[in-house]
PDB file of C-alpha atoms in Angstrom:
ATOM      1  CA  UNK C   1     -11.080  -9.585  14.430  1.00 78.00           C
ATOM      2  CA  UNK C   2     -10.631 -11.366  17.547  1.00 83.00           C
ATOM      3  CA  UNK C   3      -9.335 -14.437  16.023  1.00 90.00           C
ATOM      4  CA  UNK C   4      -6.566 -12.119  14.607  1.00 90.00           C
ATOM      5  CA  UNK C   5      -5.588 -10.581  17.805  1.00 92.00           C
ATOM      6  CA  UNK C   6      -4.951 -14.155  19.207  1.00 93.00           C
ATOM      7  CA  UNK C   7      -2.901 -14.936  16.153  1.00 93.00           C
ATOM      8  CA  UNK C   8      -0.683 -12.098  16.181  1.00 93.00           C
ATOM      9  CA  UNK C   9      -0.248 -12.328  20.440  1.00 93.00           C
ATOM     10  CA  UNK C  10       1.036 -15.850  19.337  1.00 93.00           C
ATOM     11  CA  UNK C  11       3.013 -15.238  16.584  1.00 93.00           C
ATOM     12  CA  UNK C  12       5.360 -12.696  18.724  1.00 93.00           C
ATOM     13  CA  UNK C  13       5.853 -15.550  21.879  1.00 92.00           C
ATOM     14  CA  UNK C  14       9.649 -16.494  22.097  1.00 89.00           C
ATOM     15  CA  UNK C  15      10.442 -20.193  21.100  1.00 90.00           C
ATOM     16  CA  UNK C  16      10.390 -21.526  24.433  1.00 89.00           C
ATOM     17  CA  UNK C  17       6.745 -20.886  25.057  1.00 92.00           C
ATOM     18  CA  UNK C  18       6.269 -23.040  21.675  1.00 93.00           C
ATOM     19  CA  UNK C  19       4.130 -25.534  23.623  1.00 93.00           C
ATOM     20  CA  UNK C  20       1.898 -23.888  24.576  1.00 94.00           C
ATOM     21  CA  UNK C  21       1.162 -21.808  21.319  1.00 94.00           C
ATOM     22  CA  UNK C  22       0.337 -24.705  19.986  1.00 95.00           C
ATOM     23  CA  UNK C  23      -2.134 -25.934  22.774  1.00 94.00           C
ATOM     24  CA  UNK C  24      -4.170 -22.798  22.296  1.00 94.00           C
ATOM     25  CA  UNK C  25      -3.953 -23.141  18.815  1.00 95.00           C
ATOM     26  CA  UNK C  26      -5.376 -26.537  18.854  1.00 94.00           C
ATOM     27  CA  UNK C  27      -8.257 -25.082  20.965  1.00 92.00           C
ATOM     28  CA  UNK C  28     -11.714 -25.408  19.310  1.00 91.00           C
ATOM     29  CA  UNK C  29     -12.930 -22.893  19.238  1.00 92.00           C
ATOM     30  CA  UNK C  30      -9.908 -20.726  19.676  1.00 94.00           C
ATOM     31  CA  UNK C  31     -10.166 -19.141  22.706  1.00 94.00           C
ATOM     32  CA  UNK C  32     -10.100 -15.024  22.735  1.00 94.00           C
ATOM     33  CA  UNK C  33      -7.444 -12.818  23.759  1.00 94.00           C
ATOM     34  CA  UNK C  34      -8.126 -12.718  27.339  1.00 94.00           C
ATOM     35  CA  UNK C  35      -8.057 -16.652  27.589  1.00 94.00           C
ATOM     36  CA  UNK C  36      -4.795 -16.987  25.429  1.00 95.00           C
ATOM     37  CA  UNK C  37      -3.033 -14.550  27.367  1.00 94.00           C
ATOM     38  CA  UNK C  38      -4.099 -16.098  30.896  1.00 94.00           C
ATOM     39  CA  UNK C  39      -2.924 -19.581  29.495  1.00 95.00           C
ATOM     40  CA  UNK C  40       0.171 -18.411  28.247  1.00 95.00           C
ATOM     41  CA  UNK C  41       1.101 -16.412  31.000  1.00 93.00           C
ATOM     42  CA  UNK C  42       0.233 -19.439  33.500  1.00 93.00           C
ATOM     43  CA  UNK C  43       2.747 -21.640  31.088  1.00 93.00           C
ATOM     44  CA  UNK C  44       5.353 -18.784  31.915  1.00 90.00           C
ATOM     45  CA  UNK C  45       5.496 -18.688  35.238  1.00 91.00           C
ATOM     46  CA  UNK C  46       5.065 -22.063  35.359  1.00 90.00           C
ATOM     47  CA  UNK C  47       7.892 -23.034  33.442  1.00 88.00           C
ATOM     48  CA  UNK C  48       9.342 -20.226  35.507  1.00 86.00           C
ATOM     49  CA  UNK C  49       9.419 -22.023  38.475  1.00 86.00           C
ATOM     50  CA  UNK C  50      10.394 -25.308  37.597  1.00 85.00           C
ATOM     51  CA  UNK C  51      13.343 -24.474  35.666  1.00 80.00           C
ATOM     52  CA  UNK C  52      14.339 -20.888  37.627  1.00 73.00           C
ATOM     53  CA  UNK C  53      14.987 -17.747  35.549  1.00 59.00           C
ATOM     54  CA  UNK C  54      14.351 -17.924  32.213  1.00 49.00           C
ATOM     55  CA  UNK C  55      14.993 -15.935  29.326  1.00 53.00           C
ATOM     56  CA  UNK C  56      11.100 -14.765  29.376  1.00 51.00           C
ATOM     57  CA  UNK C  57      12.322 -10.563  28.623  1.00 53.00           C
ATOM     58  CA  UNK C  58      10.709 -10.539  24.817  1.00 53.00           C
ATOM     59  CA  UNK C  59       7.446 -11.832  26.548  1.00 53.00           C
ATOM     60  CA  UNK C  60       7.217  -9.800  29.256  1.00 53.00           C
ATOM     61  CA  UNK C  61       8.065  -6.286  26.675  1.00 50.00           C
ATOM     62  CA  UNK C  62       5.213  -8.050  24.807  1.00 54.00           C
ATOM     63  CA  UNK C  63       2.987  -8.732  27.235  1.00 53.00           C
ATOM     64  CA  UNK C  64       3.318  -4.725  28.507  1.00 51.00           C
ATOM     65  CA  UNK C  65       2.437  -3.428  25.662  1.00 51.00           C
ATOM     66  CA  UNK C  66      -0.726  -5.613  25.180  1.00 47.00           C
ATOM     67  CA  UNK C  67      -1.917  -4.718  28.160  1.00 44.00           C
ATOM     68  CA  UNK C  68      -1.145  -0.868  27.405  1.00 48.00           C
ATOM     69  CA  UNK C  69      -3.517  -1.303  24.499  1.00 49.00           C
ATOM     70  CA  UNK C  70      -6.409  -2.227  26.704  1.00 50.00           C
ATOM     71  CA  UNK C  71      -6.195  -6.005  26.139  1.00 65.00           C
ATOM     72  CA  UNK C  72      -6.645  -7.350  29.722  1.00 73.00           C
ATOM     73  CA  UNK C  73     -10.432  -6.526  30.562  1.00 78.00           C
ATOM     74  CA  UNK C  74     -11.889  -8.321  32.829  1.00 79.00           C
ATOM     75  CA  UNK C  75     -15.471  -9.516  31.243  1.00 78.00           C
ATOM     76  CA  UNK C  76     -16.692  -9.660  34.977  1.00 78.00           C
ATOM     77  CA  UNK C  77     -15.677  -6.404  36.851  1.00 83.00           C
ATOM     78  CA  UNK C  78     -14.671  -4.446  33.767  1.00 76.00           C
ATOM     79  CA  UNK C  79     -11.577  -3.966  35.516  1.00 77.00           C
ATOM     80  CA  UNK C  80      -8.343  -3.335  34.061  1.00 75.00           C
ATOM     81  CA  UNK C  81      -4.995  -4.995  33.738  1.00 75.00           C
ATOM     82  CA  UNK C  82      -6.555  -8.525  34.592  1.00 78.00           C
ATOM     83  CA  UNK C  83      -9.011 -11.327  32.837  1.00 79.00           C
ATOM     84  CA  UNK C  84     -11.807 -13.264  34.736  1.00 78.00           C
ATOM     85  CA  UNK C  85      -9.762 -15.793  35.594  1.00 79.00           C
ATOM     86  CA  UNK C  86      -7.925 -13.407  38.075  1.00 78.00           C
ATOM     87  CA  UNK C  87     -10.318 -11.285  38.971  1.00 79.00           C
ATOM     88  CA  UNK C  88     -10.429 -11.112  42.789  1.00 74.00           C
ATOM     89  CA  UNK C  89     -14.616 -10.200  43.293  1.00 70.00           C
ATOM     90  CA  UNK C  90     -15.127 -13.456  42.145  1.00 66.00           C
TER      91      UNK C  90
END
């Protein structure tokens, strides 16, 4: 189930996050939906601010209504609308 999840947040990225798709792809094992999200979304703004704005809009709609659905929770606070890699008790 959670193997789909990442699949499907993947398929919808736009083309120029295509790098990194296939970085977490090539994960073993593949890493869950909290990971793939943090990853991509470091790729973003990364690419973000090397190369100014970017045409990132179908990412960010996507990435809102992920998180709407209750897919950033962090595993260490249990708090919402971030992953443990963010979480600021740590």
């Amino acid at each position: 189930m959670q193997n789909s999840r990442v699949y499907v947040f993947l398929a919808g990225l736009d083309s120029h996050l295509d790098g990194v798709r296939g970085r977490v792809l090539s994960t073993v094992p593949l890493p869950n939906i909290q990971s793939a999200y943090a990853i991509v979304c470091a790729e973003a703004n990364r690419q973000e601010a090397m190369l100014g704005s970017t045409p990132i809009e179908g990412t960010a709609l996507a990435v809102k209504k992920s998180a709407k659905k209750g897919f950033r929770k962090c595993n260490h606070c249990n708090g919402d609308n971030h992953v443990i890699d963010d979480c600021f008790k740590l």
